[in-house]
Short mmCIF file of C-alpha atoms in Angstrom, two decimals:
data_model
loop_
_atom_site.label_atom_id
_atom_site.label_comp_id
_atom_site.label_asym_id
_atom_site.label_seq_id
_atom_site.Cartn_x
_atom_site.Cartn_y
_atom_site.Cartn_z
CA MET A 1227 78.38 27.96 -48.17
CA GLU A 1228 76.27 28.46 -45.57
CA PRO A 1229 75.13 32.15 -46.11
CA VAL A 1230 73.77 31.52 -49.67
CA LEU A 1231 70.46 30.02 -48.80
CA PRO A 1232 69.10 32.54 -46.83
CA LEU A 1233 70.40 35.03 -49.68
CA ALA A 1234 68.96 33.16 -52.24
CA MET A 1235 64.93 33.39 -50.41
CA THR A 1236 66.15 37.09 -49.87
CA LEU A 1237 66.08 37.59 -53.49
CA TYR A 1238 63.20 35.66 -54.07
CA LEU A 1239 61.36 37.13 -52.02
CA ILE A 1240 62.30 41.04 -52.86
CA VAL A 1241 61.69 39.88 -56.24
CA SER A 1242 58.33 38.49 -55.49
CA VAL A 1243 56.91 41.14 -53.86
CA VAL A 1244 58.15 43.94 -56.99
CA LEU A 1245 56.84 41.62 -59.23
CA LEU A 1246 53.26 41.62 -57.69
CA TYR A 1247 52.76 44.89 -56.85
CA ALA A 1248 53.86 45.48 -60.36
CA GLY A 1249 51.24 44.03 -61.61
CA LEU A 1250 48.70 45.10 -59.53
CA TRP A 1251 50.26 48.62 -60.68
CA LYS A 1252 49.44 47.66 -64.13
CA MET A 1253 45.97 45.73 -63.46
CA PHE A 1254 44.43 48.69 -61.79
CA GLU A 1255 45.29 51.14 -64.33
CA LYS A 1256 43.15 48.84 -67.31
CA ALA A 1257 40.31 48.76 -64.95
CA GLY A 1258 40.75 52.55 -64.42
CA HIS A 1259 42.19 53.69 -61.04
CA ALA A 1260 45.41 55.01 -60.07
CA GLY A 1261 48.52 52.52 -60.41
CA TRP A 1262 49.65 53.56 -57.42
CA LYS A 1263 47.40 52.62 -55.26
CA ALA A 1264 48.13 48.78 -55.39
CA ILE A 1265 51.10 49.34 -53.55
CA VAL A 1266 49.36 50.99 -50.50
CA PRO A 1267 48.41 48.05 -47.45
CA PHE A 1268 44.80 47.79 -46.92
CA LEU A 1269 43.75 50.33 -49.68
CA ASN A 1270 44.60 47.68 -52.40
CA GLY A 1271 42.92 44.87 -50.69
CA TRP A 1272 39.63 47.08 -50.57
CA ILE A 1273 39.97 48.30 -54.69
CA CYS A 1274 40.50 44.67 -55.69
CA VAL A 1275 37.43 43.79 -53.60
CA LYS A 1276 35.31 45.94 -55.55
CA LEU A 1277 36.92 45.32 -58.81
CA ILE A 1278 35.68 41.95 -58.24
CA GLY A 1279 31.98 43.34 -56.95
CA LYS A 1280 32.31 41.49 -53.56
CA PRO A 1281 30.25 42.90 -50.39
CA VAL A 1282 32.65 44.47 -47.37
CA TRP A 1283 32.34 41.53 -45.41
CA TRP A 1284 34.79 39.43 -48.32
CA PHE A 1285 37.65 42.68 -47.24
CA LEU A 1286 36.28 42.88 -43.56
CA LEU A 1287 37.71 39.05 -43.29
CA LEU A 1288 41.25 40.05 -44.89
CA PHE A 1289 41.67 40.95 -40.87
CA VAL A 1290 40.37 37.65 -40.01
CA PRO A 1291 44.02 35.39 -39.11
CA ILE A 1292 44.51 31.90 -40.50
CA ILE A 1293 40.45 32.81 -42.50
CA ASN A 1294 42.62 35.76 -44.09
CA ALA A 1295 45.24 33.33 -45.79
CA VAL A 1296 42.05 31.75 -47.90
CA MET A 1297 40.32 35.22 -48.44
CA LEU A 1298 43.41 35.95 -50.25
CA PHE A 1299 43.30 32.77 -52.30
CA LEU A 1300 39.56 33.37 -53.44
CA ILE A 1301 39.88 37.09 -53.80
CA ALA A 1302 43.03 36.20 -56.55
CA SER A 1303 40.57 33.84 -58.31
CA GLU A 1304 38.36 35.69 -59.03
CA LEU A 1305 40.29 38.42 -59.90
CA VAL A 1306 41.87 37.13 -62.87
CA ARG A 1307 38.10 36.12 -63.59
CA ALA A 1308 37.69 39.69 -64.07
CA TYR A 1309 40.38 39.63 -66.37
CA GLY A 1310 39.05 36.91 -68.55
CA LYS A 1311 41.09 33.78 -67.41
CA ASP A 1312 38.53 31.26 -66.32
CA GLY A 1313 39.97 28.58 -66.73
CA PHE A 1314 40.74 26.03 -63.67
CA TRP A 1315 44.66 26.41 -63.89
CA ALA A 1316 44.01 30.20 -65.08
CA GLY A 1317 42.57 30.10 -61.18
CA VAL A 1318 45.23 28.29 -59.94
CA ALA A 1319 48.15 29.92 -61.32
CA GLY A 1320 46.07 33.73 -59.60
CA MET A 1321 45.97 31.79 -56.43
CA MET A 1322 49.37 30.05 -56.07
CA PHE A 1323 51.57 31.94 -58.31
CA PRO A 1324 50.27 35.30 -58.24
CA GLN A 1325 54.08 37.16 -58.40
CA PHE A 1326 54.26 35.46 -61.71
CA TYR A 1327 50.96 35.38 -63.28
CA PHE A 1328 49.61 39.16 -62.60
CA PRO A 1329 52.41 40.58 -63.94
CA TYR A 1330 51.20 38.65 -67.04
CA LEU A 1331 47.96 39.99 -67.01
CA GLY A 1332 49.08 43.60 -66.09
CA PHE A 1333 51.66 43.94 -69.21
CA ASN A 1334 49.85 41.60 -71.58
CA LYS A 1335 48.25 43.96 -73.91
CA GLU A 1336 45.94 41.61 -75.16
CA VAL A 1337 44.00 41.17 -71.71
CA ARG A 1338 42.02 43.36 -70.60
CA TYR A 1339 39.59 44.38 -67.15
CA LEU A 1340 35.93 42.87 -68.04
CA GLY A 1341 34.14 43.69 -65.65
CA ILE A 1342 32.81 42.12 -62.22
CA PRO A 1343 32.83 38.55 -62.89
CA ALA A 1344 29.40 37.52 -61.91
CA GLU A 1345 28.41 39.68 -64.64
CA VAL A 1346 30.54 39.13 -67.38
CA TYR A 1347 29.69 35.44 -66.88
CA LYS A 1348 26.42 35.69 -66.60
CA GLY A 1349 24.30 32.74 -67.37
CA GLN A 1350 27.65 30.98 -67.99
CA ARG A 1351 28.27 27.70 -66.26
CA LYS A 1352 31.63 26.64 -64.40
CA SER A 1353 33.84 24.02 -65.48
CA ILE A 1354 33.30 21.25 -63.09
CA GLY A 1355 36.84 21.65 -61.66
CA ARG A 1356 36.11 25.02 -61.35
CA GLU A 1357 33.01 24.19 -59.08
CA TRP A 1358 34.92 21.96 -56.72
CA ALA A 1359 37.84 24.87 -56.44
CA ASP A 1360 35.15 27.37 -55.25
CA ALA A 1361 33.26 24.96 -53.21
CA ILE A 1362 36.62 23.38 -51.33
CA ALA A 1363 37.33 27.10 -50.52
CA PHE A 1364 34.26 28.01 -48.88
CA ALA A 1365 34.22 25.11 -47.03
CA VAL A 1366 37.93 25.63 -45.36
CA ILE A 1367 36.86 29.09 -44.88
CA ALA A 1368 33.97 28.06 -42.92
CA ALA A 1369 35.01 25.23 -41.03
CA THR A 1370 38.69 27.38 -40.47
CA PHE A 1371 35.90 29.82 -39.29
CA VAL A 1372 34.72 27.26 -36.52
CA ARG A 1373 38.05 25.51 -35.67
CA THR A 1374 39.48 29.12 -34.51
CA PHE A 1375 36.19 30.51 -32.98
CA ILE A 1376 33.89 28.23 -31.82
CA PHE A 1377 34.64 24.36 -30.93
CA GLU A 1378 37.70 21.99 -32.42
CA ALA A 1379 37.55 18.19 -32.20
CA TYR A 1380 40.16 16.53 -30.45
CA THR A 1381 41.44 13.03 -29.52
CA ILE A 1382 42.51 11.44 -25.99
CA PRO A 1383 45.85 9.67 -27.01
CA THR A 1384 46.82 8.63 -23.02
CA THR A 1385 45.19 7.28 -20.15
CA SER A 1386 46.50 10.34 -18.07
CA MET A 1387 42.41 11.24 -17.40
CA GLU A 1388 41.23 7.61 -16.43
CA GLY A 1389 38.55 7.02 -15.84
CA GLU A 1390 36.73 10.55 -16.57
CA LEU A 1391 38.16 10.28 -20.37
CA LEU A 1392 39.62 7.42 -21.89
CA ALA A 1393 42.33 7.09 -24.73
CA GLY A 1394 40.43 6.61 -27.87
CA ASP A 1395 38.00 9.11 -26.78
CA PHE A 1396 37.29 11.69 -29.22
CA LEU A 1397 36.20 14.98 -28.27
CA PHE A 1398 34.85 18.58 -28.60
CA VAL A 1399 36.33 21.00 -27.09
CA SER A 1400 34.26 24.32 -26.85
CA LYS A 1401 36.27 27.93 -27.78
CA VAL A 1402 33.20 29.50 -26.74
CA ASN A 1403 32.84 28.63 -22.59
CA TYR A 1404 35.81 30.83 -21.53
CA GLY A 1405 36.51 33.19 -25.05
CA PRO A 1406 37.59 32.25 -28.24
CA ARG A 1407 41.43 33.24 -28.14
CA PHE A 1408 42.27 35.38 -31.41
CA PRO A 1409 44.72 33.54 -33.43
CA ILE A 1410 48.77 34.59 -32.37
CA THR A 1411 50.32 32.31 -35.46
CA PRO A 1412 47.86 33.23 -38.35
CA VAL A 1413 50.20 32.30 -41.16
CA ALA A 1414 49.10 28.78 -40.75
CA PHE A 1415 48.11 25.79 -42.83
CA PRO A 1416 44.31 24.81 -42.17
CA PHE A 1417 43.09 22.15 -39.81
CA ALA A 1418 46.86 21.40 -39.17
CA HIS A 1419 48.29 22.64 -35.37
CA HIS A 1420 52.27 22.78 -35.68
CA THR A 1421 52.97 19.74 -38.15
CA MET A 1422 52.18 19.30 -41.49
CA PRO A 1423 49.65 16.22 -42.11
CA LEU A 1424 51.89 13.44 -44.06
CA VAL A 1425 54.58 15.08 -45.46
CA GLY A 1426 55.90 16.72 -42.01
CA GLY A 1427 57.82 19.64 -41.15
CA LYS A 1428 56.28 22.86 -39.88
CA ALA A 1429 52.51 24.12 -40.60
CA TYR A 1430 53.15 27.59 -39.71
CA SER A 1431 55.16 30.71 -40.37
CA GLU A 1432 56.73 32.84 -37.88
CA ILE A 1433 56.72 35.59 -40.22
CA ILE A 1434 53.79 37.39 -37.69
CA GLN A 1435 52.89 36.71 -34.65
CA LEU A 1436 50.19 39.15 -32.78
CA PRO A 1437 49.74 39.07 -29.02
CA TYR A 1438 47.91 37.36 -27.07
CA MET A 1439 43.72 38.48 -27.22
CA ARG A 1440 40.64 36.97 -26.46
CA PHE A 1441 37.32 37.57 -27.14
CA PRO A 1442 34.46 37.38 -23.79
CA GLY A 1443 33.24 34.18 -22.93
CA LEU A 1444 30.17 32.62 -21.40
CA GLN A 1445 31.74 31.85 -17.72
CA GLN A 1446 34.76 32.05 -16.01
CA LEU A 1447 37.53 29.14 -16.22
CA LYS A 1448 35.95 27.02 -12.90
CA ARG A 1449 37.65 25.07 -10.57
CA ASN A 1450 37.29 21.29 -11.50
CA ASP A 1451 36.56 22.26 -15.36
CA ILE A 1452 38.26 19.36 -17.74
CA VAL A 1453 40.74 21.76 -19.99
CA VAL A 1454 42.49 22.02 -23.33
CA PHE A 1455 45.26 24.20 -22.86
CA ASN A 1456 48.98 24.28 -24.60
CA PHE A 1457 51.60 22.53 -23.08
CA PRO A 1458 53.69 25.63 -21.06
CA GLU A 1459 56.83 24.70 -21.26
CA GLY A 1460 56.29 23.13 -24.79
CA ASP A 1461 58.07 26.73 -26.51
CA THR A 1462 60.74 24.11 -26.53
CA ILE A 1463 61.20 20.51 -27.96
CA PHE A 1464 63.79 18.19 -28.67
CA LYS A 1465 63.58 17.27 -32.30
CA PRO A 1466 64.83 13.46 -32.33
CA ILE A 1467 62.26 13.01 -30.34
CA ALA A 1468 58.63 13.39 -31.57
CA ASP A 1469 57.38 16.49 -28.92
CA GLN A 1470 60.13 15.78 -26.47
CA ASP A 1471 59.99 18.52 -23.96
CA TYR A 1472 63.60 19.66 -23.80
CA TYR A 1473 63.56 21.51 -20.10
CA ASP A 1474 62.45 17.92 -19.18
CA MET A 1475 64.87 15.88 -20.82
CA LYS A 1476 67.48 18.46 -19.63
CA ARG A 1477 66.21 18.25 -15.86
CA ALA A 1478 66.65 14.54 -16.12
CA ASN A 1479 69.82 14.45 -17.32
CA PRO A 1480 71.97 17.81 -15.71
CA ASN A 1481 74.85 16.61 -16.80
CA GLY A 1482 75.05 14.15 -19.50
CA PHE A 1483 72.00 16.08 -22.14
CA VAL A 1484 74.12 18.45 -24.51
CA PRO A 1485 71.87 18.32 -27.53
CA ARG A 1486 73.78 19.85 -30.74
CA PRO A 1487 71.56 22.92 -31.83
CA ASP A 1488 69.95 21.77 -34.89
CA GLN A 1489 67.94 19.23 -32.66
CA ILE A 1490 66.93 21.92 -30.60
CA GLY A 1491 62.97 23.54 -31.69
CA THR A 1492 61.02 26.53 -30.94
CA ARG A 1493 57.39 27.31 -31.31
CA PRO A 1494 54.94 29.87 -30.66
CA LEU A 1495 52.55 29.93 -27.78
CA ASP A 1496 49.66 28.79 -29.72
CA LYS A 1497 51.75 25.87 -31.64
CA LYS A 1498 52.74 24.42 -28.38
CA GLU A 1499 51.38 20.73 -28.11
CA ASN A 1500 47.80 20.55 -26.91
CA TYR A 1501 47.43 19.08 -23.06
CA ILE A 1502 43.97 18.34 -21.32
CA LYS A 1503 43.83 18.31 -17.60
CA ARG A 1504 41.22 18.62 -14.74
CA CYS A 1505 41.68 22.40 -13.20
CA VAL A 1506 42.60 21.75 -9.37
CA GLY A 1507 43.31 25.06 -8.48
CA VAL A 1508 42.28 28.58 -9.49
CA PRO A 1509 43.96 32.25 -9.29
CA GLY A 1510 44.53 32.58 -5.89
CA ASP A 1511 43.97 29.30 -4.93
CA SER A 1512 46.52 27.30 -2.06
CA LEU A 1513 46.80 23.76 -2.80
CA SER A 1514 48.79 20.93 -1.33
CA ILE A 1515 49.06 17.37 -1.53
CA LEU A 1516 49.35 14.97 1.67
CA ASN A 1517 49.63 11.17 1.65
CA GLY A 1518 47.97 10.72 -2.04
CA VAL A 1519 45.18 13.78 -0.95
CA LEU A 1520 44.31 16.82 -2.59
CA TYR A 1521 43.58 19.62 -0.46
CA VAL A 1522 42.44 22.39 -1.99
CA ASN A 1523 42.29 26.00 0.62
CA GLY A 1524 43.07 23.80 3.16
CA GLU A 1525 39.44 21.23 2.38
CA LYS A 1526 39.82 17.77 0.53
CA ALA A 1527 39.37 18.76 -2.91
CA PHE A 1528 36.55 17.29 -5.95
CA LYS A 1529 37.70 13.86 -6.76
CA GLY A 1530 36.17 12.18 -9.53
CA GLU A 1531 33.79 9.48 -9.55
CA HIS A 1532 36.23 7.47 -11.69
CA GLN A 1533 39.67 8.94 -10.82
CA GLN A 1534 42.84 6.69 -10.64
CA LYS A 1535 45.58 5.80 -9.12
CA SER A 1536 48.21 2.87 -8.60
CA TYR A 1537 47.49 -0.56 -6.89
CA ARG A 1538 49.15 -3.97 -5.71
CA ILE A 1539 46.94 -6.63 -6.14
CA ILE A 1540 48.43 -9.51 -4.50
CA PHE A 1541 47.00 -12.63 -4.88
CA LYS A 1542 46.92 -15.76 -2.84
CA PRO A 1543 49.68 -18.47 -2.57
CA ASN A 1544 49.98 -20.81 -5.55
CA LEU A 1545 48.10 -18.84 -8.53
CA ASN A 1546 48.89 -18.69 -11.55
CA VAL A 1547 47.35 -15.62 -12.44
CA PRO A 1548 47.12 -14.58 -16.26
CA GLN A 1549 46.71 -11.44 -17.53
CA GLU A 1550 43.24 -11.71 -18.86
CA PHE A 1551 42.17 -11.57 -15.15
CA LEU A 1552 42.23 -7.70 -15.33
CA THR A 1553 40.02 -7.75 -18.45
CA ASP A 1554 37.36 -10.06 -16.55
CA GLN A 1555 37.35 -6.67 -13.68
CA GLY A 1556 36.99 -4.11 -16.23
CA ILE A 1557 40.57 -2.86 -15.78
CA ASN A 1558 41.95 -1.00 -19.22
CA LEU A 1559 45.01 -3.00 -20.18
CA MET A 1560 46.94 0.11 -20.84
CA ASP A 1561 46.14 0.43 -16.95
CA PHE A 1562 48.56 -2.81 -16.45
CA GLU A 1563 51.63 -2.44 -15.11
CA GLY A 1564 53.27 -5.80 -14.47
CA ARG A 1565 52.05 -9.53 -13.84
CA ASN A 1566 53.49 -12.02 -11.82
CA LEU A 1567 56.00 -9.72 -9.91
CA PHE A 1568 56.78 -11.68 -6.77
CA GLN A 1569 56.63 -10.48 -2.99
CA ASP A 1570 56.88 -12.66 -0.32
CA ASN A 1571 56.55 -15.79 -2.24
CA GLN A 1572 53.33 -14.58 -3.29
CA ILE A 1573 52.04 -13.26 -7.25
CA TYR A 1574 50.88 -9.68 -7.23
CA MET A 1575 50.24 -7.25 -9.95
CA VAL A 1576 50.48 -3.36 -10.01
CA VAL A 1577 47.33 -1.28 -11.94
CA ASN A 1578 45.74 1.69 -12.35
CA MET A 1579 41.94 1.68 -11.41
CA ASP A 1580 39.28 3.53 -9.17
CA ASP A 1581 38.29 3.36 -5.53
CA ALA A 1582 35.54 1.11 -6.75
CA THR A 1583 37.34 -1.32 -8.55
CA ALA A 1584 39.82 -1.59 -6.30
CA ALA A 1585 36.79 -2.56 -3.45
CA LYS A 1586 35.70 -4.99 -5.75
CA LEU A 1587 39.05 -6.62 -6.29
CA GLU A 1588 39.46 -7.21 -2.32
CA LYS A 1589 36.42 -9.58 -2.45
CA ASN A 1590 37.49 -11.58 -5.05
CA PRO A 1591 38.34 -15.31 -3.60
CA SER A 1592 41.59 -15.15 -5.56
CA VAL A 1593 42.48 -11.93 -4.19
CA GLU A 1594 44.41 -11.95 -0.55
CA ARG A 1595 44.48 -8.16 -0.67
CA VAL A 1596 44.90 -4.75 -2.53
CA GLU A 1597 47.34 -2.15 -1.59
CA PRO A 1598 47.04 1.41 -2.55
CA ILE A 1599 50.91 2.69 -3.58
CA TYR A 1600 52.17 5.34 -2.03
CA LYS A 1601 54.93 7.49 -4.00
CA GLY A 1602 56.40 9.60 -1.42
CA LYS A 1603 58.77 12.37 -1.49
CA MET A 1604 62.68 11.79 -3.02
CA LYS A 1605 64.84 14.06 -1.88
CA THR A 1606 68.10 12.03 -1.66
CA PRO A 1607 69.38 9.63 -4.50
CA ASP A 1608 69.73 6.71 -2.11
CA ASN A 1609 65.93 6.66 -3.22
CA PRO A 1610 65.39 4.25 -6.05
CA ASP A 1611 62.84 5.99 -7.79
CA TYR A 1612 64.78 9.46 -7.27
CA ILE A 1613 64.81 11.40 -10.22
CA PRO A 1614 66.96 14.84 -9.79
CA LEU A 1615 65.04 18.11 -10.27
CA ARG A 1616 61.94 15.98 -11.77
CA TYR A 1617 58.97 17.52 -9.83
CA TYR A 1618 58.29 21.52 -9.49
CA PRO A 1619 59.98 23.59 -9.13
CA HIS A 1620 62.92 21.83 -9.79
CA ASP A 1621 65.38 23.31 -7.58
CA PRO A 1622 67.97 21.15 -5.86
CA GLU A 1623 67.16 23.02 -2.58
CA LEU A 1624 63.40 22.53 -2.49
CA GLN A 1625 63.39 19.27 -4.61
CA LEU A 1626 61.20 17.65 -1.56
CA ASN A 1627 57.69 17.25 -3.77
CA SER A 1628 56.49 13.62 -5.58
CA ILE A 1629 53.05 12.60 -6.84
CA ASP A 1630 51.63 11.91 -3.06
CA GLU A 1631 53.43 14.60 -1.30
CA PHE A 1632 53.63 18.49 -2.61
CA GLY A 1633 52.87 21.56 -1.35
CA PRO A 1634 52.06 23.76 -0.22
CA ILE A 1635 51.86 26.21 -3.75
CA TRP A 1636 50.10 29.37 -4.17
CA VAL A 1637 48.40 29.71 -7.43
CA PRO A 1638 48.97 32.95 -9.05
CA GLU A 1639 46.41 36.02 -9.62
CA LYS A 1640 46.45 38.87 -11.57
CA GLY A 1641 47.58 41.84 -9.87
CA VAL A 1642 48.22 40.37 -6.89
CA THR A 1643 51.74 41.50 -5.57
CA VAL A 1644 54.02 38.65 -3.45
CA GLU A 1645 57.12 39.39 -1.89
CA ILE A 1646 60.25 38.00 -3.73
CA ASN A 1647 62.61 35.92 -1.76
CA GLU A 1648 65.44 33.27 -2.23
CA LYS A 1649 63.03 31.06 -0.91
CA ASN A 1650 59.94 31.54 -2.94
CA TYR A 1651 61.16 32.73 -6.37
CA PRO A 1652 62.23 29.55 -7.66
CA PHE A 1653 58.33 29.06 -8.07
CA TYR A 1654 57.57 32.17 -10.22
CA GLN A 1655 60.33 31.94 -11.89
CA ARG A 1656 59.41 30.84 -14.99
CA ILE A 1657 56.77 33.16 -14.52
CA ILE A 1658 58.54 36.04 -14.63
CA GLU A 1659 61.16 35.41 -16.85
CA PHE A 1660 59.36 33.74 -19.61
CA TYR A 1661 55.30 33.82 -19.46
CA GLU A 1662 55.24 37.46 -18.11
CA HIS A 1663 58.81 38.67 -20.92
CA ASN A 1664 60.34 40.09 -18.03
CA LYS A 1665 63.81 41.22 -18.88
CA VAL A 1666 65.58 39.79 -16.02
CA THR A 1667 69.00 39.52 -15.01
CA HIS A 1668 71.30 38.41 -11.83
CA ASP A 1669 73.52 39.02 -9.82
CA SER A 1670 76.56 36.27 -8.90
CA GLN A 1671 74.30 35.13 -6.44
CA GLY A 1672 71.55 34.45 -8.91
CA TYR A 1673 69.67 36.97 -7.42
CA PRO A 1674 67.05 38.58 -10.17
CA TYR A 1675 67.15 42.08 -10.99
CA ILE A 1676 64.49 44.11 -13.92
CA ASP A 1677 65.68 46.89 -15.36
CA GLY A 1678 68.76 47.05 -12.49
CA LYS A 1679 66.24 47.07 -10.28
CA LYS A 1680 66.48 44.52 -7.47
CA LEU A 1681 63.62 41.98 -7.14
CA THR A 1682 61.80 42.55 -4.07
CA SER A 1683 57.93 41.98 -4.90
CA TYR A 1684 56.14 41.47 -8.24
CA THR A 1685 52.75 41.84 -9.23
CA PHE A 1686 51.00 38.91 -11.85
CA LYS A 1687 50.38 40.58 -15.41
CA GLN A 1688 47.29 37.73 -15.79
CA ASN A 1689 46.26 34.32 -13.95
CA TYR A 1690 47.30 31.44 -13.36
CA TYR A 1691 46.11 27.61 -13.29
CA TRP A 1692 46.84 24.90 -11.75
CA MET A 1693 46.10 21.24 -13.86
CA MET A 1694 45.94 17.42 -12.66
CA GLY A 1695 44.83 14.42 -14.40
CA ASP A 1696 42.53 12.30 -13.12
CA ASN A 1697 45.22 9.13 -13.29
CA ARG A 1698 46.92 10.70 -10.33
CA HIS A 1699 50.00 8.37 -11.11
CA ARG A 1700 49.82 8.24 -14.28
CA SER A 1701 49.78 12.06 -15.26
CA LEU A 1702 52.47 14.19 -16.54
CA ASP A 1703 50.60 17.04 -15.04
CA SER A 1704 51.51 20.82 -13.18
CA ARG A 1705 53.28 18.76 -10.54
CA PHE A 1706 56.27 18.29 -13.01
CA TRP A 1707 56.00 21.52 -15.10
CA GLY A 1708 54.01 24.06 -12.80
CA PHE A 1709 51.35 26.84 -13.42
CA VAL A 1710 48.91 26.92 -16.94
CA PRO A 1711 49.30 31.22 -17.81
CA GLU A 1712 45.80 32.40 -18.58
CA ASP A 1713 47.03 33.22 -22.16
CA HIS A 1714 47.91 29.47 -23.34
CA ILE A 1715 43.76 28.07 -21.91
CA VAL A 1716 42.25 26.58 -25.33
CA GLY A 1717 39.15 25.51 -24.45
CA LYS A 1718 36.59 23.34 -22.17
CA ALA A 1719 36.31 20.13 -23.24
CA SER A 1720 32.26 19.90 -23.48
CA MET A 1721 31.55 16.21 -25.17
CA VAL A 1722 32.65 12.75 -26.04
CA TRP A 1723 31.34 12.04 -29.57
CA TRP A 1724 33.48 8.99 -30.76
CA SER A 1725 35.33 6.58 -28.65
CA TRP A 1726 36.78 3.27 -29.32
CA ALA A 1727 40.00 1.31 -28.38
CA THR A 1728 43.52 2.74 -29.57
CA GLU A 1729 45.01 -0.53 -30.03
CA GLY A 1730 45.30 -2.28 -33.91
CA SER A 1731 44.53 -1.68 -37.13
CA ILE A 1732 41.82 0.72 -38.31
CA PHE A 1733 39.34 -1.75 -38.85
CA SER A 1734 39.80 -3.93 -36.13
CA ARG A 1735 38.90 -0.66 -34.03
CA PHE A 1736 35.03 -1.19 -35.28
CA GLY A 1737 34.57 -3.71 -32.82
CA THR A 1738 35.58 -1.95 -29.84
CA ILE A 1739 33.68 1.32 -30.05
CA ARG A 1740 32.24 2.13 -27.10
CA TRP A 1741 28.47 2.90 -27.34
CA ASP A 1742 27.95 4.16 -24.13
CA ARG A 1743 30.31 7.07 -24.61
CA PHE A 1744 28.64 8.30 -28.04
CA MET A 1745 27.53 11.59 -27.43
CA LYS A 1746 28.21 11.89 -23.57
CA ILE A 1747 28.22 15.43 -22.15
CA LEU A 1748 30.97 16.11 -19.72
#
């Protein structure tokens, strides 16, 4: 029974295409054009634009992904008007079901081409429904153009960038700084990323996949920029858990994670989940993390004013410490990890905070001391924090990295050739085999071959970046999944235009508005 649905869908698509072109053929003939022009790609679009009397830019917008889908609706709506069908529902039929409505217009002898709608209906007022439909259509076009090529709004859902960006910040992300990326998956529902709002399900179709292209930008991506990008490992997800990275689950459960095929989903590059981090390494940089301190090219890296990490607050004996203590000290409760824990008969709390807050707490009369927490290398299962293959490059022979001890690692640069050997191949394996689309085979020892030739050196085809969150102990970043390819870059975080707490109902959040962050330039 399984093949029935695909076969039915295939037949439906074939019949729809035949009916659509047959209807256009007869409609063209009624307007004085040769019917065969209806089946010639691009020419049929040009004829339709001329029949409705629209300027050349209407035709040119048919070549702009996402916007072209809206333009097809508008052209279809105007086309039915040119054949005397000016009602609201006639416009809906032309836009939503042209494969059935166009044959009706073409083969119905009582229907004829009246001329350019603007001239035919001159002085004739549109219905309220039609005016609203046209206004909404043009608004969708304008908003889609801005969202695709100029800037887009995002919301910060987690604390991974605290305290530069807070959970509940609403951002404008500029597409023009690094150059707007041409849509790779152009057939998509307007204003939705990868999932349909309310109803769920895919908000895009992979019927068309375009190559990666980017328009020139105003600047190069610089070290320490705050960047929005597509999650590199987001091509494959574990569907039962929303947006769960399949690779991460597999690494965390190497022997016990065997999902069914229907539980695994794939996404094209531009429909992967959006992440936001700080770029700490640009192409050609060498970086390492030693005792929790990031070094780039041998020097201590930039440290944000409100960069956070985990601290242990140890209180003086015989104190009962309420959780409100954190709020009084200006610590976001979302960073709270534990309260009234005991160590040597003393209560302590574990929180994430910046150095200035830690220094202030040390002077509090209730506090005995504040200790930075160090999360060192986890190379053996004897360590209670050991997670197999958790850190990049996910190789059991190289599993020496941790949040506070990492590297050294080199960030690949376009055009640079590196020697490939057994020790460094795990660092570049995903780049070579996935991001740069090489057909790689492996011999019995696991050594890679490209086109039957043993891989001893490799020249990178694009630039890569290393991203980290400012909340260093609460950030899923490049330390876990590696490099971010240039074609995954979406834009630069430019402004916080609204901010409030993320807990509670929508109405309760109005009492938590952070007015000091309103229209804050980043």
